Short mmCIF file of C-alpha atoms in Angstrom, two decimals:
data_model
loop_
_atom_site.label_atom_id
_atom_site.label_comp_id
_atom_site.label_asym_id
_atom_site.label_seq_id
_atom_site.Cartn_x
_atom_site.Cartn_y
_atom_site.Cartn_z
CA UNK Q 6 72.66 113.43 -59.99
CA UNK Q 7 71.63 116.75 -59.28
CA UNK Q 8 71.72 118.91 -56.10
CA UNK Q 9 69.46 122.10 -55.51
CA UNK Q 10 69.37 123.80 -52.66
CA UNK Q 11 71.29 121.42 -50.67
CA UNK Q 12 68.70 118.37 -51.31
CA UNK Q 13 69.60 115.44 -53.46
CA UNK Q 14 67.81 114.30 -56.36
CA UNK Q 15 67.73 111.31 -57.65
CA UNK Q 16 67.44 110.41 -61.39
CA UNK Q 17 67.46 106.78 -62.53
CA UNK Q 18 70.26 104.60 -61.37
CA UNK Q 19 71.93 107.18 -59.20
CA UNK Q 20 71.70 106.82 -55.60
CA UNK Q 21 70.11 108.95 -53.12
CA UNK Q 22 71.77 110.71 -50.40
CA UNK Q 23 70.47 113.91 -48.38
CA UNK Q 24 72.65 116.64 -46.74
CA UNK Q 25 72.88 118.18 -43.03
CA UNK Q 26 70.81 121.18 -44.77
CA UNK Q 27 68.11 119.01 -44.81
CA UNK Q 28 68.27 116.99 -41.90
CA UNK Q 29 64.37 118.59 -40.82
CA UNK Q 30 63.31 116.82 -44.39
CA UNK Q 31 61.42 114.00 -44.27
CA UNK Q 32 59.52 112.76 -47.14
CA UNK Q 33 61.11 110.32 -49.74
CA UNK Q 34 58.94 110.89 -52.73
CA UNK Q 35 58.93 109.04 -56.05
CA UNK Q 36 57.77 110.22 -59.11
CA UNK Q 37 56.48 107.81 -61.57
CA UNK Q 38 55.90 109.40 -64.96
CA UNK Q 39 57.07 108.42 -68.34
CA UNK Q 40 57.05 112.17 -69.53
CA UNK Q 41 60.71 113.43 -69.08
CA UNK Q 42 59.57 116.95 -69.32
CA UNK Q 43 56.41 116.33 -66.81
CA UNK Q 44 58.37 114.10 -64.55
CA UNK Q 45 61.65 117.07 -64.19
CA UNK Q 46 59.28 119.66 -63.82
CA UNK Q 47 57.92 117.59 -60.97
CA UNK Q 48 61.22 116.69 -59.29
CA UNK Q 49 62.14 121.19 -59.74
CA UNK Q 50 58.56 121.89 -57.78
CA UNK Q 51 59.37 119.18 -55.00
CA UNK Q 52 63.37 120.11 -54.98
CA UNK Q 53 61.31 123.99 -53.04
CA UNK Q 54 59.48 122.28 -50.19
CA UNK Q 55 61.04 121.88 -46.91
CA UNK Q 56 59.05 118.81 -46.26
CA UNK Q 57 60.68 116.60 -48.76
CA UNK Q 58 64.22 114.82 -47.88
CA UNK Q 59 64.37 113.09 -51.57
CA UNK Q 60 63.33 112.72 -54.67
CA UNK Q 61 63.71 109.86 -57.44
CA UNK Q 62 61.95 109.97 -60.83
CA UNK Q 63 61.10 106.95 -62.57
CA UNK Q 64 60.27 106.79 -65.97
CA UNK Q 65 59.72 102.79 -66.54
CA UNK Q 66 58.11 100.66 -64.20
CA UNK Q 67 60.81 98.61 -63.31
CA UNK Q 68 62.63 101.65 -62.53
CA UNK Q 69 59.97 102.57 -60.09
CA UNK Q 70 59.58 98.39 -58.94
CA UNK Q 71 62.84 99.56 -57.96
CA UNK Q 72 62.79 102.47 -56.12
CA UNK Q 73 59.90 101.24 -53.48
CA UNK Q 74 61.10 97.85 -52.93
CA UNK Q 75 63.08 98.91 -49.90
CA UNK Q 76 59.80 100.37 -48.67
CA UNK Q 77 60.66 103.56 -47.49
CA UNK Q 78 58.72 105.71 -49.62
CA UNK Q 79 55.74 108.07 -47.82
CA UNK Q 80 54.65 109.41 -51.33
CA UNK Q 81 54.32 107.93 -54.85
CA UNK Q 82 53.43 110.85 -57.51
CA UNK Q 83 51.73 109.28 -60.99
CA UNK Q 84 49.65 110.51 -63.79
CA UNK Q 85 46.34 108.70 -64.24
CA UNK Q 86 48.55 106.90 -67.42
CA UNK Q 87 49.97 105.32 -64.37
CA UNK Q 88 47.51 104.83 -61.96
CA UNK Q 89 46.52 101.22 -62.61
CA UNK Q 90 50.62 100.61 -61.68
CA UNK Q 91 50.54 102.23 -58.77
CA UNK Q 92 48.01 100.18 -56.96
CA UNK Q 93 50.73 97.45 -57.75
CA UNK Q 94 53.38 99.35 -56.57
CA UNK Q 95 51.78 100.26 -53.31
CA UNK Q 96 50.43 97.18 -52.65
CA UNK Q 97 52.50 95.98 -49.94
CA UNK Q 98 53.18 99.57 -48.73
CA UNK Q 99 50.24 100.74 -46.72
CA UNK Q 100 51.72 103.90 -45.33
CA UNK Q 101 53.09 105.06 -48.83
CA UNK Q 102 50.76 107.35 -50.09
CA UNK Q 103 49.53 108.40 -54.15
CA UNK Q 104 49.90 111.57 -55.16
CA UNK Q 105 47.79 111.52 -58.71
CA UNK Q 106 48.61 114.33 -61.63
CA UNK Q 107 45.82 114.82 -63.66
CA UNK Q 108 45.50 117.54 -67.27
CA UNK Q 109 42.93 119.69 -66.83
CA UNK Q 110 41.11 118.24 -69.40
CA UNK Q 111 41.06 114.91 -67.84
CA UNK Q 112 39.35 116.70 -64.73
CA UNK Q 113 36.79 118.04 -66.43
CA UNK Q 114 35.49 115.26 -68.47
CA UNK Q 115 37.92 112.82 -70.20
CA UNK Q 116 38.29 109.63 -68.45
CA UNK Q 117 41.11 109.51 -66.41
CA UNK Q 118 42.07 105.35 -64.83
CA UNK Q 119 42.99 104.15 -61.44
CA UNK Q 120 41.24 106.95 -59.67
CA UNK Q 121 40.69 104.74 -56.50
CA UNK Q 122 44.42 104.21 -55.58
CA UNK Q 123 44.56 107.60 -55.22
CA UNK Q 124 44.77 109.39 -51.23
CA UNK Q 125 45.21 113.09 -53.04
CA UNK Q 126 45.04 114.76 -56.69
CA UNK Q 127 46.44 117.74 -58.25
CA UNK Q 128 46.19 119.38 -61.61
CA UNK Q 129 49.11 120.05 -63.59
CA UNK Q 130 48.32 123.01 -65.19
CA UNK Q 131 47.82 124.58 -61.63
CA UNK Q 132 50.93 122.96 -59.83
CA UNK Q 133 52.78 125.36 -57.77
CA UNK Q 134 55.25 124.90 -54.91
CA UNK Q 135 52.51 125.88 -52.36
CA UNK Q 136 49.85 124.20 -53.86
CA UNK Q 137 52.10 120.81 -53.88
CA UNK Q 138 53.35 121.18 -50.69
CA UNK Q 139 49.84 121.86 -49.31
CA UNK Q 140 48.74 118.53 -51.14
CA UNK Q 141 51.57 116.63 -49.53
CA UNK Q 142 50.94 117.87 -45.94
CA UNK Q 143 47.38 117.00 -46.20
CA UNK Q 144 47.71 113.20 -47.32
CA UNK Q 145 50.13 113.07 -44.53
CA UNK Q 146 47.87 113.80 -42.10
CA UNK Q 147 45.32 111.72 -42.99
CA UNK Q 148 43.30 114.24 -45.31
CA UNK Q 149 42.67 113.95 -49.25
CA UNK Q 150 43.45 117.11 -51.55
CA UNK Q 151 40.94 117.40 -54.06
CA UNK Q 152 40.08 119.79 -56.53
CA UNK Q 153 36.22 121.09 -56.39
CA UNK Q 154 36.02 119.94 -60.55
CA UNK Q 155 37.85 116.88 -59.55
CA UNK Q 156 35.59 115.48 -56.70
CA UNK Q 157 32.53 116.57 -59.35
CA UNK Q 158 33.57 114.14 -61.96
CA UNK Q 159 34.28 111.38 -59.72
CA UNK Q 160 31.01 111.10 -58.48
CA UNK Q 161 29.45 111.69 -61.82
CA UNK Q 162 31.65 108.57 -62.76
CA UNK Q 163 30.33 106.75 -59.97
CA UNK Q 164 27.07 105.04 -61.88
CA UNK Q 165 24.01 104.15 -61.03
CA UNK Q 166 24.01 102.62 -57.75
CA UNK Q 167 23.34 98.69 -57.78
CA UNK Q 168 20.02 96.88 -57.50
CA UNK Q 169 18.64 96.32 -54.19
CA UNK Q 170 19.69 93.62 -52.55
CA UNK Q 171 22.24 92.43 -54.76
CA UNK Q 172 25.09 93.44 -52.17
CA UNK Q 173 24.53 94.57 -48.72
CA UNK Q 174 25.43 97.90 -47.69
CA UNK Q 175 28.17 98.50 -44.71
CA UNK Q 176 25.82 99.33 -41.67
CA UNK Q 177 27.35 102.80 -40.31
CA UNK Q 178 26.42 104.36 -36.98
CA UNK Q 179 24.07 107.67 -37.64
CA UNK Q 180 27.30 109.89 -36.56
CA UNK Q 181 29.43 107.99 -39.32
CA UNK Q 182 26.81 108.37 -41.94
CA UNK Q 183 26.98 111.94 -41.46
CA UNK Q 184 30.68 111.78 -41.85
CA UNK Q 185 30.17 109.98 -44.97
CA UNK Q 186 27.88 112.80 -46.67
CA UNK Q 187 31.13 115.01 -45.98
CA UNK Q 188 33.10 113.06 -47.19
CA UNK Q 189 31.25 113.31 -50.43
CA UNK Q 190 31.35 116.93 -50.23
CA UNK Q 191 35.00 116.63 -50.27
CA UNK Q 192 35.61 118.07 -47.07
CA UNK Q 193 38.69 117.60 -45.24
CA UNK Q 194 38.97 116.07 -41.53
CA UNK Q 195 39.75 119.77 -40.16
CA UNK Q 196 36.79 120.68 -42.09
CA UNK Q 197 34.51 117.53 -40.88
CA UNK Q 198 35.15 118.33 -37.34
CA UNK Q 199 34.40 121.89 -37.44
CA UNK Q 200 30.65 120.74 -38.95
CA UNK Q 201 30.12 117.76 -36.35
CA UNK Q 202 30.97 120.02 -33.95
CA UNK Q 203 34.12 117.68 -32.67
CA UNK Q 204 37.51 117.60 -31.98
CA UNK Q 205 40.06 116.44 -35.17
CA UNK Q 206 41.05 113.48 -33.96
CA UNK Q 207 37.30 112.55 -33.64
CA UNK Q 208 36.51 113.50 -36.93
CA UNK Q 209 39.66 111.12 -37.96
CA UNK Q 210 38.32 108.53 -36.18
CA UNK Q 211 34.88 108.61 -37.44
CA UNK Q 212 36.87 108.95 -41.15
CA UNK Q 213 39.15 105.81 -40.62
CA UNK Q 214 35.42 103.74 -38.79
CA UNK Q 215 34.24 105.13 -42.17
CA UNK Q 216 36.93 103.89 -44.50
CA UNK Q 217 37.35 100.54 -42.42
CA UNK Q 218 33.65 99.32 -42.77
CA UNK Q 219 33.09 100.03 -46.31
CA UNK Q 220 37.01 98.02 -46.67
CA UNK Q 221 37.80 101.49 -49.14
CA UNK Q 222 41.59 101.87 -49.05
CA UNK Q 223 40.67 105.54 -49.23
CA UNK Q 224 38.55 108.79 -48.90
CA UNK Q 225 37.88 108.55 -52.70
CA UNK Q 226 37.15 104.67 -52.75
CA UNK Q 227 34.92 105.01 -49.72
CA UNK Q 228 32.50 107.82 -51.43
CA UNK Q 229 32.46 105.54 -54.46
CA UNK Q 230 31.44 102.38 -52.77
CA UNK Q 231 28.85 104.08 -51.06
CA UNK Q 232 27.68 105.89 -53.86
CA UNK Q 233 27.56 102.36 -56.14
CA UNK Q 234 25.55 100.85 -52.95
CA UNK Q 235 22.83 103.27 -53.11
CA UNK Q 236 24.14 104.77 -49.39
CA UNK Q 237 24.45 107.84 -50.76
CA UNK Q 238 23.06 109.81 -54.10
CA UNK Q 239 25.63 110.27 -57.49
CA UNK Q 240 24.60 113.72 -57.38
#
């Protein structure tokens, strides 16, 4: 077990405990990531922020079955060699959110799996304190942190949307349809409400109206449903 900075991290089979220093802390995160060296470097980044009471990483999946079975985990970090897992993991945990890793290279053109599951991504080459703890504040309220080359190549990967007819498209209200292009665009729900010209708990609510009828689990899931249902163009 190691302490930094008066937090407690949490390696695998250790418990987890978290001082008076930290009693503002909040966040349990877990990291699941079968690279030692990624998966430290991860828990050093996370061991800076304020925000985040503990940290476990996992480097097995059992090990990480483990460590969310008691439920009280807000944010699950993976690579996308994980991703498929942690839409297993989460199942059962709606308010846990999915931090996803991704190399630069898989960002800007290699395929990269279990997108969907994911409420926020980062790259690793660019992971900084700042940058993660940004990331982490904006899942928790709601938003999705996406870099620009990131949201490009998931709507590239979208396909072609399906034949007419073949599946009936969610029937949105003009105001959410509009919400929907932004979405696309990647914008956050500050960002959504300064364009509609509304108040951010509006534009929240038109996101989660958004999210609900198109039954996406997420901002990223929601663009690509609509995008595969011909509501909206791949490019």
């Amino acid at each position: 077990m190691a302490r930094t900075n008066g937090r407690t991290i949490r390696h695998e089979g250790e418990s987890v405990s978290m001082t008076e220093n930290i009693a503002t802390a909040c966040l349990n995160v877990v990291i699941y990531v079968d690279n030692v060296v990624v998966g430290r470097g991860l828990e050093a980044v996370l061991d800076l922020l304020p925000s985040v009471g503990s940290v476990r990483h996992c480097t097995t999946l059992r090990a990480a079955e483990s460590a969310v079975a008691g439920g009280d985990v807000d944010v699950l970090v993976v690579t996308s060699a994980e991703g498929a897992a942690a839409s297993e993991l989460t199942a059962a945990l709606p308010r846990t959110k999915v931090l996803m890793l991704l190399d630069e290279m898989e960002a800007s053109g290699s395929s990269f799996g279990g997108a969907a599951v994911a409420d926020g991504f980062v790259i690793q080459q660019d992971v900084t304190a700042p940058d993660l703890g940004e990331a982490l504040n904006r899942m928790m309220l709601g938003e999705m942190p996406m870099p620009a080359r990131v949201g490009r190549e998931l709507l590239a990967r979208a396909g072609s949307p399906v034949p007419s007819g073949s599946v009936r498209p969610a029937v949105l209200t003009p105001r959410e349809n509009e919400t929907l292009a932004l979405l696309a665009e990647g914008l956050s729900n500050k960002q959504i409400a300064r364009r509609l010209s509304i108040s951010d708990h509006g534009a929240k609510r038109l996101v989660t109206s958004v999210m609900l009828k198109l039954g996406a689990p997420n901002r990223t899931a929601a663009v690509v449903i609509a995008i595969r249902q011909g509501m909206i163009p791949a490019a």
